[in-house]
XYZ file of C-alpha atoms in Angstrom:
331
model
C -31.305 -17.001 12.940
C -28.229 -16.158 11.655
C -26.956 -19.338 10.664
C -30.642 -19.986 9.004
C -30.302 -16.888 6.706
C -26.405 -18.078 5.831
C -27.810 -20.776 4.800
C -30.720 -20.098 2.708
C -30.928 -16.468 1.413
C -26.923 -15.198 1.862
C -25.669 -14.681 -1.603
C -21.949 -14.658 -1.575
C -21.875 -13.608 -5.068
C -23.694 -10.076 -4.376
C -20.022 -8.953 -2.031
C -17.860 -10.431 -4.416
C -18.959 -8.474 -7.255
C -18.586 -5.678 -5.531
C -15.383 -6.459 -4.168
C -14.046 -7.126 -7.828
C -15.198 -3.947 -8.466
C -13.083 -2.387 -6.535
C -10.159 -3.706 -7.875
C -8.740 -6.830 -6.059
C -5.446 -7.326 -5.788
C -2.148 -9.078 -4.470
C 1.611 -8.691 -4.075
C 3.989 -10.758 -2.384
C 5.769 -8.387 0.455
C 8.804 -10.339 2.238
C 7.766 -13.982 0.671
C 4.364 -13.613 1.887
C 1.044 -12.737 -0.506
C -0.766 -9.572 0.632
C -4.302 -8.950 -0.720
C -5.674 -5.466 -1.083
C -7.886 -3.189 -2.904
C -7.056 -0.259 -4.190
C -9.066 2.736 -5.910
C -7.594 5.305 -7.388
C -9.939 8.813 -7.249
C -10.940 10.171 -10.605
C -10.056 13.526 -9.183
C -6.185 15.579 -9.688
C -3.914 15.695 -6.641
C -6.293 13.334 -4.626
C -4.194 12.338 -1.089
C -3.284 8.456 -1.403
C -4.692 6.691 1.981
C -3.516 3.578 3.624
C -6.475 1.877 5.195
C -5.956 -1.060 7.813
C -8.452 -2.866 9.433
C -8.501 -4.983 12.713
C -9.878 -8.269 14.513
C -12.386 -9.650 14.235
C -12.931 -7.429 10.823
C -11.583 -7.468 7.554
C -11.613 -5.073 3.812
C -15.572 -5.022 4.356
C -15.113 -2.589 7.322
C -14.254 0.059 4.546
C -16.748 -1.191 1.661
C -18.923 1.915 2.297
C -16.422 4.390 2.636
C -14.243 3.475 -0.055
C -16.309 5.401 -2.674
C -17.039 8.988 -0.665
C -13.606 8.721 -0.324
C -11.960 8.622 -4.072
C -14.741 10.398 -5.591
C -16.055 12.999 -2.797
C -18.366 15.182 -5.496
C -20.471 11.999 -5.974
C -21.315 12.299 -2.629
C -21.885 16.344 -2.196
C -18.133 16.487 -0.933
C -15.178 18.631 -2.773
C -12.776 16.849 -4.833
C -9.890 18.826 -2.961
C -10.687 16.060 -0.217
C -10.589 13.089 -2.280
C -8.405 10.178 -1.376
C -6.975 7.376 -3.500
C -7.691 4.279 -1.097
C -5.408 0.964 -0.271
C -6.969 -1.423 2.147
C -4.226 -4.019 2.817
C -5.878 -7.615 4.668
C -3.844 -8.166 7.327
C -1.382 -10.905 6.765
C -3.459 -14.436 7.615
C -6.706 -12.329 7.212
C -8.680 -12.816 4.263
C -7.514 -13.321 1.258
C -3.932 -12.536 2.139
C -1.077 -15.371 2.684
C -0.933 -17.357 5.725
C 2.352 -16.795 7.538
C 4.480 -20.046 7.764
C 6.772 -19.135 9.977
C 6.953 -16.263 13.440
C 7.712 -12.736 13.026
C 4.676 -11.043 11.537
C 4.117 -8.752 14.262
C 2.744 -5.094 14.202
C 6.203 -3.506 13.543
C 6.670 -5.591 10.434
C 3.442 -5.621 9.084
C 4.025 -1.467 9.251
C 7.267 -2.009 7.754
C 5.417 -4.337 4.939
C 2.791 -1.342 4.483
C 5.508 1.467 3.859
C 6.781 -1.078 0.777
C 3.080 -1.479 -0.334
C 2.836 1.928 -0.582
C 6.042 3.028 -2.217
C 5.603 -0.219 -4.463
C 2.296 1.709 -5.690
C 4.482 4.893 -6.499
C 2.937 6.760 -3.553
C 5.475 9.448 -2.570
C 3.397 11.007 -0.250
C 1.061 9.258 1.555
C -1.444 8.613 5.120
C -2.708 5.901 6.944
C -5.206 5.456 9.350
C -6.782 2.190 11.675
C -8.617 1.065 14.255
C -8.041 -2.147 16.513
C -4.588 -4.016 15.296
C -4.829 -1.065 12.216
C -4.743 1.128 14.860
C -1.745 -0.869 16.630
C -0.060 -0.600 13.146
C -0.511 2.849 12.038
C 0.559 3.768 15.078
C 3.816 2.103 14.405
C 3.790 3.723 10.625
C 3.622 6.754 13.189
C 6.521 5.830 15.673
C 8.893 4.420 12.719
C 7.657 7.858 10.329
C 8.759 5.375 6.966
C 9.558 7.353 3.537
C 6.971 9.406 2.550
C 4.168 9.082 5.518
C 2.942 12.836 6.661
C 0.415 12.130 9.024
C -1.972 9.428 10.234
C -5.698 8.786 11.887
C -6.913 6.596 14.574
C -10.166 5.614 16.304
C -8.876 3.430 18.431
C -5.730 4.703 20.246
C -4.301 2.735 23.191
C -3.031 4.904 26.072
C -2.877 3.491 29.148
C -2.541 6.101 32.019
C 0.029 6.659 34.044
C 0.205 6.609 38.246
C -0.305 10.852 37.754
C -2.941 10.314 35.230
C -4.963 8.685 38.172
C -4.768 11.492 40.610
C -7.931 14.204 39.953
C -9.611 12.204 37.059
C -12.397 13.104 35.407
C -15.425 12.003 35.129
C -14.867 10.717 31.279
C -11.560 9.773 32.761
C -13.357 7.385 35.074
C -15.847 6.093 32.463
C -13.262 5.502 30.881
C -11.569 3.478 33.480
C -14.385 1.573 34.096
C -14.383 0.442 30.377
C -10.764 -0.563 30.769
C -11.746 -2.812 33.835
C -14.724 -4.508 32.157
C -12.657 -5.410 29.324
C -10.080 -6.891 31.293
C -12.772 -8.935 33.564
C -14.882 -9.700 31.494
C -14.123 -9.107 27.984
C -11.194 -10.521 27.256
C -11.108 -13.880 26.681
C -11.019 -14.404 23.137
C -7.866 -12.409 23.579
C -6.395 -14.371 26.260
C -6.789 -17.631 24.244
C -5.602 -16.362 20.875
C -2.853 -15.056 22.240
C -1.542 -18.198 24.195
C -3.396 -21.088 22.129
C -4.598 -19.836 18.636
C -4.084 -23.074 17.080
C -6.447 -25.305 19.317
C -8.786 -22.636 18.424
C -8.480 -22.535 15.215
C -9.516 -26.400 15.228
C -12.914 -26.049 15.955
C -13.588 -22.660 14.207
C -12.313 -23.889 10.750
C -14.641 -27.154 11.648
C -17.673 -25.778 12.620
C -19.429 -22.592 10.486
C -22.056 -21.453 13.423
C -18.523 -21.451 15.761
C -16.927 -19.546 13.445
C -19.944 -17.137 13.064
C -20.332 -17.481 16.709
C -16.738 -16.162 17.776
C -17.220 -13.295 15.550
C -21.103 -12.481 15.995
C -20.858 -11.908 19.776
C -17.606 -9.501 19.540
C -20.491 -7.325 16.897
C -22.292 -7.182 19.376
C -20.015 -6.313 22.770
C -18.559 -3.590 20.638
C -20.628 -2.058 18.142
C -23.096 1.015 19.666
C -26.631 -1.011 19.995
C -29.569 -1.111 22.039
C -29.186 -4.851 22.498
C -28.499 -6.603 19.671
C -25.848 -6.231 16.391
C -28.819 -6.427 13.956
C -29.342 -2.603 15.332
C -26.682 -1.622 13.618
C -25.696 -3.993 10.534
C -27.855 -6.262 8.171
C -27.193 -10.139 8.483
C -25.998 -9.798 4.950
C -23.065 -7.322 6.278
C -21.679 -9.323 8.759
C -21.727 -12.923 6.626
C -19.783 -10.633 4.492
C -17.315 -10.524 7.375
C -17.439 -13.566 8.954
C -17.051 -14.958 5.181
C -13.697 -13.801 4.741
C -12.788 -15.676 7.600
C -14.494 -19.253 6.706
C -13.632 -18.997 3.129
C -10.187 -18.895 3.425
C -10.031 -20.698 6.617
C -8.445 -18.075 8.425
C -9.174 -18.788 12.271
C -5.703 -19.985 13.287
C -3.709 -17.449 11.083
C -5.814 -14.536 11.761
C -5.583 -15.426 15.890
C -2.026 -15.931 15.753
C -1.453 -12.087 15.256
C -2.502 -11.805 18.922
C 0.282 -14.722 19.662
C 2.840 -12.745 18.169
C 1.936 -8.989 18.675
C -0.517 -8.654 21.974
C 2.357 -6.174 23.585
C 1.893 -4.619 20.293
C -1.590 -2.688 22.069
C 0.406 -0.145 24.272
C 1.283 3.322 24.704
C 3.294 4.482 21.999
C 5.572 7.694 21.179
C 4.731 9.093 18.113
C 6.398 12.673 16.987
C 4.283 13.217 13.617
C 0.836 14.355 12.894
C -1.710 12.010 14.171
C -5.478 12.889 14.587
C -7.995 10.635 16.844
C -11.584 10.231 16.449
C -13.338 8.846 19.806
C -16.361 6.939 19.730
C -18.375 6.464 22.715
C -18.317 2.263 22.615
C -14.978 2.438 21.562
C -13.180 -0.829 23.824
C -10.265 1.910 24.983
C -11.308 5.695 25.053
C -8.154 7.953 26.268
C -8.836 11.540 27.746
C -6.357 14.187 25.430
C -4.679 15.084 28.648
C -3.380 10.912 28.485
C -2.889 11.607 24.850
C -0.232 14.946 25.061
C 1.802 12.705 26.841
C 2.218 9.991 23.859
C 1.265 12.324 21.238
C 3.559 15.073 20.030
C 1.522 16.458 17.361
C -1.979 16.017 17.149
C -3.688 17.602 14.670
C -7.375 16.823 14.703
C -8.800 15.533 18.320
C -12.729 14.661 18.009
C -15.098 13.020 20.352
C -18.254 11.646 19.069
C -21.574 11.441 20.131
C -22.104 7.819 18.864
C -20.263 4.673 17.481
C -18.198 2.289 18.309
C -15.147 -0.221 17.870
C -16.105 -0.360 13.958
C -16.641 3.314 13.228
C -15.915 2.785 9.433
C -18.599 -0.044 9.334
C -20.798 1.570 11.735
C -21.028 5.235 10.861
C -19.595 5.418 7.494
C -20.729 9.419 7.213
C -19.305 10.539 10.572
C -16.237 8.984 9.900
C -15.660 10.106 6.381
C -15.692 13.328 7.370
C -13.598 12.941 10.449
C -10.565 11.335 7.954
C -11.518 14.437 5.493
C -11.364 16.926 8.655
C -7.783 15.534 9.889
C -5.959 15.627 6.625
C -6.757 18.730 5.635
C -4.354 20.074 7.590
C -1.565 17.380 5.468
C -2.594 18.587 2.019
């Protein structure tokens, strides 16, 4: 059914329009193109946010955010919580370049970020990310570049330690258990873009329904539904996704980030402000007593009563006001 619709009622046109209006943009970081929007908030002293999406998503994770965000008294906010927004694509994502040669790991694609934003004239600035954004703010976090105070994630990966095992709890061992099915029986996709992406990326960029396919079931493994991803988003929502990977042909070069970064999801020391939203289909859901071990500083600690691995995308309102609730505290 999916396919069907993409092929005779998805209108392309509708998302890029709204896309352009945003403001689209690209810069070339270290010899390589990087596409992102960027919206600047009509209101005075509005906190500039760094916005990085994950596999298998793209800049459409944030398309219904991006407004509450810059102009928060549209939307019955304050404007002392507005944002100005950049929303990077991920290098070989999207509508960014394709990298030609190794090295675009986590670590540099944070390093890349930090020159995005100071290129931008942001002299004070936070970031926040789920998935590989997650893997990559939390490097912003570890490597604390020029001018970041603070950063978000709802996805954090902790892995427990031996003493973490002894007296869990029970959200502990949910928790656990979600660790274990991922590993057994989740993981594949993972597993095979991080040894092989480029076979894969053979028959994706060939075949549409495999590329909608590869992307369609992760929707529905992760997102909070009651059987099916059209519980939570419209068919039009995710074409818009799974669009800005066949466009641009981006199956190899988006897979190849697992190739080059998967030790890039591990526990990581950071010493500045971080604050974690937890949603309860989240792939990796740490307890706070794993997090005081990794986390020096956190600021803003929430666990929510639904959601999942898209939180932006899934539960735009919930998670508005969780990056509003975190930063006050950076302002």
């Amino acid at each position: 059914p999916l396919c069907e619709y993409w092929r005779h009622k998805y209108d392309w046109r509708r998302i890029e329009a709204r896309l352009n209006g945003f403001g689209q943009y690209k810069t070339a970081i270290d010899g390589l193109d990087i596409h992102f929007l960027h919206v600047r908030s009509p209101h005075e002293n509005a906190l500039p946010l760094l916005l990085t999406h994950g596999w298998p998503g793209s800049v459409i994770e944030f398309v219904k955010i991006i407004e509450p965000l810059t102009n928060p008294t549209k939307f019955g906010g304050k404007a002392e919580d507005a944002f100005h927004v950049v929303v990077p694509s991920l290098p070989g994502y999207g509508f960014s370049g394709k990298p030609t040669e190794t090295g675009w790991g986590v670590r540099h694609i944070a390093q890349a970020w930090g020159k995005l934003m100071q290129r931008l004239g942001y002299q004070n600035w936070v970031a926040q990310g789920g998935d590989w954004g997650g893997a990559i703010t939390s490097q912003i976090g570890a490597m604390k570049p020029e001018g970041c105070n603070g950063i978000h994630l709802n996805m954090t990966v902790i892995f427990p330690d031996a003493d973490d095992l002894k007296d869990t709890t029970p959200q502990e061992q949910a928790s656990l258990a979600s660790m274990a099915f991922y590993n057994d029986k989740d993981s594949g996709y993972a597993k095979q873009q991080s040894t092989r992406p480029q076979t894969l990326g053979y028959g994706l960029t060939d075949s549409p329904a495999g590329q909608a396919a590869w992307i369609y079931e992760k929707l529905y493994a992760w997102t909070d539904n009651k059987g099916s991803p059209e519980d939570v988003f419209s068919m039009d929502e995710m074409l818009d996704n799974i669009m800005l990977y066949w466009l641009p042909a981006t199956a190899a070069s988006s897979g190849r980030l697992y190739w080059e970064s998967m030790s890039g999801f591990a526990s990581v020391k950071i010493d500045m402000p971080v604050g974690v939203s937890i949603f309860p289909k989240e792939i990796f859901r740490p307890s706070r007593r794993w997090a005081d071990k990794h986390l020096s500083k956190i600021i803003h600690w929430n666990e929510l009563d639904a959601g999942g691995h898209f939180a932006a995308w899934e539960k735009p309102e919930v998670f508005v006001d969780e990056v509003r609730t975190c930063f006050r505290a950076l302002r």
